[in-house]
C-alpha cells in the first residue's frame, strides 16, 4: 500500500471523528482545527500521559497553568514583540502571501532559517523565484510578527494592546520565583506547563502540523549556573539508542548515525543534559507505542538558533512530508530570568542552600513539545491497513486509545445481559455499546478507531456468566468471568498482564 500522506490522514481523521476543519459550514478557517468526539479523548490521553510521566511521577518537576493573555511587558522582556517574526513574500500581482523560508526550502532545498530580509531578497532575485500561483514577481520581503494582538478592557487603543501567548514558556519565567519558593524546589528542578499557544502563521499547512492555534507541553529545567555540565540522571538513559544528526554530519552531508547515549557522550556529540532530555523525550513516545526508527535528533546549525538559545537540539519525526521538528530542546541559560528582572525591576534570584548565596539559575534545557504534532505521530505510527482483515487497524497504545472497550451482544436477544456488562465497565472506562451489523463488522469498526478490547456477550454468558474478550493487535480471544472483566481491562491497559494470560484462550 502507498505511504499514507498527511492529506490521507486529515481525511481519515475527519471521517472517523478525530479532527474536523474548523467552522467547515462556513468554508473552513485556515490554520484552525476542531477535535471531534474521538480526537478530544486521544488528545486528553496524550496530555495526561505526558503530565504523569514528566510531572507527577518525578519529584523534581512541578506544574503550573498560566493565563493565555498576560501582561504585554512579558512579551517585551522575552523579545517576542521585537523578534518573533517570520519573513513574508507577497506577490506583486495576485497578493498571495507565503512564508519565505519554507518557499525557498521547497524550491531550492536549502535551509534559510535565521536569514535576514536582505539575504532572502537576494536569494529570490538570484534564483528568479516567482509566485507559485500566478508566476509574477514578488515585492520585497516584509517582516511579520507572529503574535495575535487583542485589546484588554473597553478601550481599543495602544495602551490596551495585549497578546495571546505564542508559547507557554514565558509564564513559567514570570511566575518563577513564586513557584520555586512555594514548592520549596531544590536545584536542579523543572517547572512544566501545558496549554494553548497562538501564532499567526503566514502559511499554516500540513494539517495539524502547522496551525495558528495549537497546544504545547513545555518544561523549563533549571540548574545551578556552576553545575551545567553534569546531569545527575544520565544513567537512566545511558543505553537508550537515538539517531544522531550532529551539526558536523549535516555540514558534511552525511547520514544520521544510530548510537547509544553513552557512545554519543564519549564522542562529545552533545552534552549530558541535552542527551538526557532528548532520550527522555523519545522514550516517552516509544513507551506509548511510537516507532523508534521514525525519530532522530538533530542539532540546530548556528544560523537556525533562536535569539535566546545557547544550543538547541530537536527531536524530529519522519512525517510523510519529511523529517520535521516535533520537540525543541534549547539551552536558554539565564536569558529569560535576566530579561524579566530587567523589565520588572524585581529580583528573581533564589537562595542556594549549599553555597548560602543568591543565584540566578540557568535553563539547562527547555523541552518544548507540540500536543498536536504528538497527536499526528501517534496516529501515523498506529495506522495500518490489514490486508487479511480487509480494514484499517489503528494500533494505538491502550493508554492512549480514545475508547478502551466495546461491548457487543452476539444477537439482539442478549441485549439485556450485554447492557448490564456495558453499564458495569462504563463506570471506569470510556466504552461503546454496539449491536448493529454482524460481529465481524463491529470488530472492523472497532479496529478502525483503535478500540483495544471488545467483549462479546454470547449464549455461554447465560450459562456461566462469562464473556469473550478480543485483542485488537492479534485478534486473539479469551474467555473470562464478567466479575473479572473490569479489573482485567484495567490491568491490560496498564500493562500489568499479558492478554493471553488474562483468561482462557479461545482456540
Ligand atoms: N518555548 C519554545 C518554543 O515555543 P518552538 O520550537 O517555537 O519553541 C515548540 O515550539 C513546539 O511547539 C514545536 O516543536 C512544535 O511541536 C510546536 N509548534 C510550534 N509551532 C506550531 C504550530 N504553528 N502548529 C503546531 N505546533 C507548533
CSV table of N, CA, C and O and ligand atoms in Angstrom, one decimal, residues 80 84 99 166-170 173 197-199 201 204-205 207-218 220 300 306 308 314-315 325-330 332 366-374, ligand 1:
chain,number,residue,atom,x,y,z
A,80,UNK,N,9.8,38.7,22.2
A,80,UNK,CA,8.8,38.3,21.2
A,80,UNK,C,8.2,39.5,20.4
A,80,UNK,O,8.0,39.5,19.2
A,84,UNK,N,9.9,38.1,17.3
A,84,UNK,CA,9.2,36.9,16.9
A,84,UNK,C,8.5,37.0,15.6
A,84,UNK,O,7.3,37.3,15.4
A,99,UNK,N,5.3,32.1,3.3
A,99,UNK,CA,6.5,32.2,4.2
A,99,UNK,C,7.7,32.0,3.5
A,99,UNK,O,7.9,30.9,2.9
A,166,UNK,N,2.3,33.2,22.5
A,166,UNK,CA,2.8,32.4,21.4
A,166,UNK,C,3.5,31.2,21.9
A,166,UNK,O,3.9,30.3,21.1
A,167,UNK,N,3.7,31.1,23.2
A,167,UNK,CA,4.3,29.9,23.8
A,167,UNK,C,3.9,29.9,25.2
A,167,UNK,O,3.5,30.9,25.8
A,168,UNK,N,3.9,28.7,25.9
A,168,UNK,CA,3.5,28.7,27.3
A,168,UNK,C,4.7,29.1,28.2
A,168,UNK,O,4.5,29.5,29.3
A,169,UNK,N,5.9,28.9,27.6
A,169,UNK,CA,7.1,29.0,28.4
A,169,UNK,C,7.2,30.3,29.3
A,169,UNK,O,7.6,30.2,30.4
A,170,UNK,N,6.9,31.4,28.7
A,170,UNK,CA,7.2,32.7,29.4
A,170,UNK,C,6.4,32.8,30.7
A,170,UNK,O,6.9,33.5,31.6
A,173,UNK,N,8.6,31.6,33.5
A,173,UNK,CA,9.6,32.6,33.9
A,173,UNK,C,8.9,33.7,34.8
A,173,UNK,O,9.5,34.1,35.8
A,197,UNK,N,-1.3,27.7,22.7
A,197,UNK,CA,-0.5,28.8,22.2
A,197,UNK,C,-1.0,29.2,20.8
A,197,UNK,O,-1.7,28.4,20.2
A,198,UNK,N,-0.7,30.5,20.5
A,198,UNK,CA,-1.3,31.0,19.3
A,198,UNK,C,-0.2,31.7,18.4
A,198,UNK,O,0.6,32.5,19.0
A,199,UNK,N,-0.2,31.4,17.2
A,199,UNK,CA,0.8,32.1,16.3
A,199,UNK,C,0.1,32.4,15.0
A,199,UNK,O,-0.5,31.5,14.3
A,201,UNK,N,0.5,32.2,11.9
A,201,UNK,CA,1.4,31.7,10.9
A,201,UNK,C,1.1,32.2,9.5
A,201,UNK,O,-0.1,32.3,9.2
A,204,UNK,N,-0.2,28.5,7.3
A,204,UNK,CA,-0.4,27.2,8.0
A,204,UNK,C,-0.5,26.1,7.0
A,204,UNK,O,-1.1,26.3,5.9
A,205,UNK,N,0.0,24.9,7.4
A,205,UNK,CA,-0.1,23.8,6.4
A,205,UNK,C,0.2,22.5,7.1
A,205,UNK,O,0.6,22.5,8.2
A,207,UNK,N,-2.0,20.0,7.7
A,207,UNK,CA,-3.0,19.6,8.7
A,207,UNK,C,-2.6,20.2,10.1
A,207,UNK,O,-2.4,21.4,10.2
A,208,UNK,N,-2.5,19.4,11.1
A,208,UNK,CA,-2.3,19.8,12.5
A,208,UNK,C,-0.8,20.3,12.7
A,208,UNK,O,-0.5,20.9,13.7
A,209,UNK,N,0.0,20.0,11.7
A,209,UNK,CA,1.5,20.2,11.9
A,209,UNK,C,1.8,21.7,12.1
A,209,UNK,O,2.5,22.0,13.0
A,210,UNK,N,1.2,22.5,11.3
A,210,UNK,CA,1.5,24.0,11.5
A,210,UNK,C,0.1,24.7,11.5
A,210,UNK,O,-0.4,25.0,10.4
A,211,UNK,N,-0.4,25.0,12.6
A,211,UNK,CA,-1.7,25.7,12.7
A,211,UNK,C,-1.5,27.0,13.5
A,211,UNK,O,-0.4,27.3,13.9
A,212,UNK,N,-2.6,27.7,13.5
A,212,UNK,CA,-2.5,29.1,14.2
A,212,UNK,C,-2.9,29.0,15.7
A,212,UNK,O,-2.5,29.9,16.4
A,213,UNK,N,-3.6,28.0,16.0
A,213,UNK,CA,-3.9,27.7,17.4
A,213,UNK,C,-3.5,26.3,17.7
A,213,UNK,O,-4.0,25.4,17.0
A,214,UNK,N,-2.7,26.1,18.7
A,214,UNK,CA,-2.2,24.7,19.0
A,214,UNK,C,-1.9,24.6,20.4
A,214,UNK,O,-2.1,25.6,21.2
A,215,UNK,N,-1.5,23.4,20.9
A,215,UNK,CA,-1.1,23.3,22.3
A,215,UNK,C,0.3,22.8,22.4
A,215,UNK,O,0.8,22.1,21.6
A,216,UNK,N,0.9,23.3,23.5
A,216,UNK,CA,2.3,22.9,23.8
A,216,UNK,C,2.4,22.2,25.2
A,216,UNK,O,1.5,22.4,26.0
A,217,UNK,N,3.4,21.4,25.4
A,217,UNK,CA,3.7,20.8,26.7
A,217,UNK,C,5.2,21.1,26.9
A,217,UNK,O,6.0,20.7,26.1
A,218,UNK,N,5.4,22.0,27.8
A,218,UNK,CA,6.8,22.6,28.0
A,218,UNK,C,7.3,22.4,29.4
A,218,UNK,O,6.5,22.5,30.3
A,220,UNK,N,10.6,24.1,31.7
A,220,UNK,CA,11.8,24.8,31.9
A,220,UNK,C,12.6,24.1,33.0
A,220,UNK,O,12.1,24.0,34.1
A,300,UNK,N,20.7,22.1,16.0
A,300,UNK,CA,20.5,23.3,15.2
A,300,UNK,C,21.8,23.9,14.7
A,300,UNK,O,22.8,23.9,15.4
A,306,UNK,N,17.5,30.3,17.9
A,306,UNK,CA,16.7,31.4,18.3
A,306,UNK,C,17.6,32.4,19.1
A,306,UNK,O,18.7,32.1,19.6
A,308,UNK,N,17.5,33.5,21.9
A,308,UNK,CA,17.7,33.2,23.4
A,308,UNK,C,18.6,32.0,23.6
A,308,UNK,O,19.0,31.8,24.7
A,314,UNK,N,16.7,19.3,18.2
A,314,UNK,CA,15.3,19.0,18.0
A,314,UNK,C,15.2,17.5,18.0
A,314,UNK,O,16.0,16.8,17.5
A,315,UNK,N,14.1,17.0,18.6
A,315,UNK,CA,13.6,15.7,18.4
A,315,UNK,C,12.8,15.7,17.1
A,315,UNK,O,11.8,16.5,17.2
A,325,UNK,N,10.5,19.0,13.0
A,325,UNK,CA,10.6,19.2,14.4
A,325,UNK,C,9.3,18.8,15.1
A,325,UNK,O,8.2,19.1,14.7
A,326,UNK,N,9.6,18.0,16.2
A,326,UNK,CA,8.4,17.5,17.0
A,326,UNK,C,8.6,18.2,18.3
A,326,UNK,O,7.6,18.7,18.9
A,327,UNK,N,9.8,18.2,18.8
A,327,UNK,CA,10.1,18.8,20.1
A,327,UNK,C,11.4,19.6,20.0
A,327,UNK,O,12.4,19.0,19.5
A,328,UNK,N,11.5,20.8,20.5
A,328,UNK,CA,12.7,21.6,20.5
A,328,UNK,C,13.3,21.5,21.9
A,328,UNK,O,12.5,21.5,22.9
A,329,UNK,N,14.6,21.3,22.0
A,329,UNK,CA,15.2,21.3,23.4
A,329,UNK,C,16.3,22.3,23.4
A,329,UNK,O,17.4,22.1,22.8
A,330,UNK,N,16.0,23.5,23.9
A,330,UNK,CA,17.0,24.6,23.9
A,330,UNK,C,17.7,24.8,25.2
A,330,UNK,O,17.0,24.6,26.3
A,332,UNK,N,18.5,27.7,27.3
A,332,UNK,CA,18.3,29.2,27.3
A,332,UNK,C,19.1,29.9,28.3
A,332,UNK,O,18.9,31.1,28.5
A,366,UNK,N,15.1,23.3,27.8
A,366,UNK,CA,13.7,23.6,27.7
A,366,UNK,C,13.0,22.6,26.7
A,366,UNK,O,12.9,22.9,25.5
A,367,UNK,N,12.6,21.4,27.2
A,367,UNK,CA,11.9,20.5,26.3
A,367,UNK,C,10.5,21.1,26.0
A,367,UNK,O,9.7,21.3,26.8
A,368,UNK,N,10.3,21.4,24.7
A,368,UNK,CA,9.1,22.1,24.3
A,368,UNK,C,8.4,21.2,23.2
A,368,UNK,O,9.0,21.1,22.0
A,369,UNK,N,7.3,20.6,23.5
A,369,UNK,CA,6.7,19.7,22.6
A,369,UNK,C,5.3,20.1,22.2
A,369,UNK,O,4.5,20.6,23.0
A,370,UNK,N,4.9,19.9,20.9
A,370,UNK,CA,3.6,20.2,20.5
A,370,UNK,C,2.6,19.1,20.7
A,370,UNK,O,2.9,17.9,20.4
A,371,UNK,N,1.4,19.4,21.3
A,371,UNK,CA,0.5,18.3,21.5
A,371,UNK,C,-0.1,17.8,20.2
A,371,UNK,O,-0.2,16.6,20.0
A,372,UNK,N,-0.4,18.8,19.3
A,372,UNK,CA,-1.0,18.4,18.0
A,372,UNK,C,0.0,17.6,17.1
A,372,UNK,O,-0.4,16.7,16.4
A,373,UNK,N,1.3,18.0,17.2
A,373,UNK,CA,2.2,17.2,16.4
A,373,UNK,C,2.4,15.8,17.0
A,373,UNK,O,2.6,14.8,16.3
A,374,UNK,N,2.3,15.7,18.4
A,374,UNK,CA,2.4,14.4,19.0
A,374,UNK,C,1.2,13.5,18.6
A,374,UNK,O,1.3,12.3,18.4
B,1,LIG,N1,9.2,27.8,24.1
B,1,LIG,C1,9.9,27.4,22.9
B,1,LIG,C2,9.0,27.2,21.8
B,1,LIG,O1,7.9,27.6,21.8
B,1,LIG,P1,9.1,26.3,19.3
B,1,LIG,O2,10.1,25.4,18.6
B,1,LIG,O3,8.7,27.6,18.6
B,1,LIG,O4,9.7,26.6,20.7
B,1,LIG,C3,7.8,24.3,20.4
B,1,LIG,O5,7.8,25.4,19.6
B,1,LIG,C4,6.9,23.2,19.8
B,1,LIG,O6,5.6,23.7,19.6
B,1,LIG,C5,7.4,22.7,18.4
B,1,LIG,O7,8.4,21.8,18.4
B,1,LIG,C6,6.0,22.1,17.8
B,1,LIG,O8,5.9,20.8,18.3
B,1,LIG,C7,5.0,23.1,18.5
B,1,LIG,N2,4.6,24.1,17.5
B,1,LIG,C8,5.2,25.3,17.2
B,1,LIG,N3,4.6,26.0,16.3
B,1,LIG,C9,3.5,25.2,16.0
B,1,LIG,C10,2.4,25.4,15.0
B,1,LIG,N4,2.3,26.5,14.3
B,1,LIG,N5,1.5,24.5,14.9
B,1,LIG,C11,1.6,23.3,15.7
B,1,LIG,N6,2.6,23.1,16.6
B,1,LIG,C12,3.5,24.0,16.7
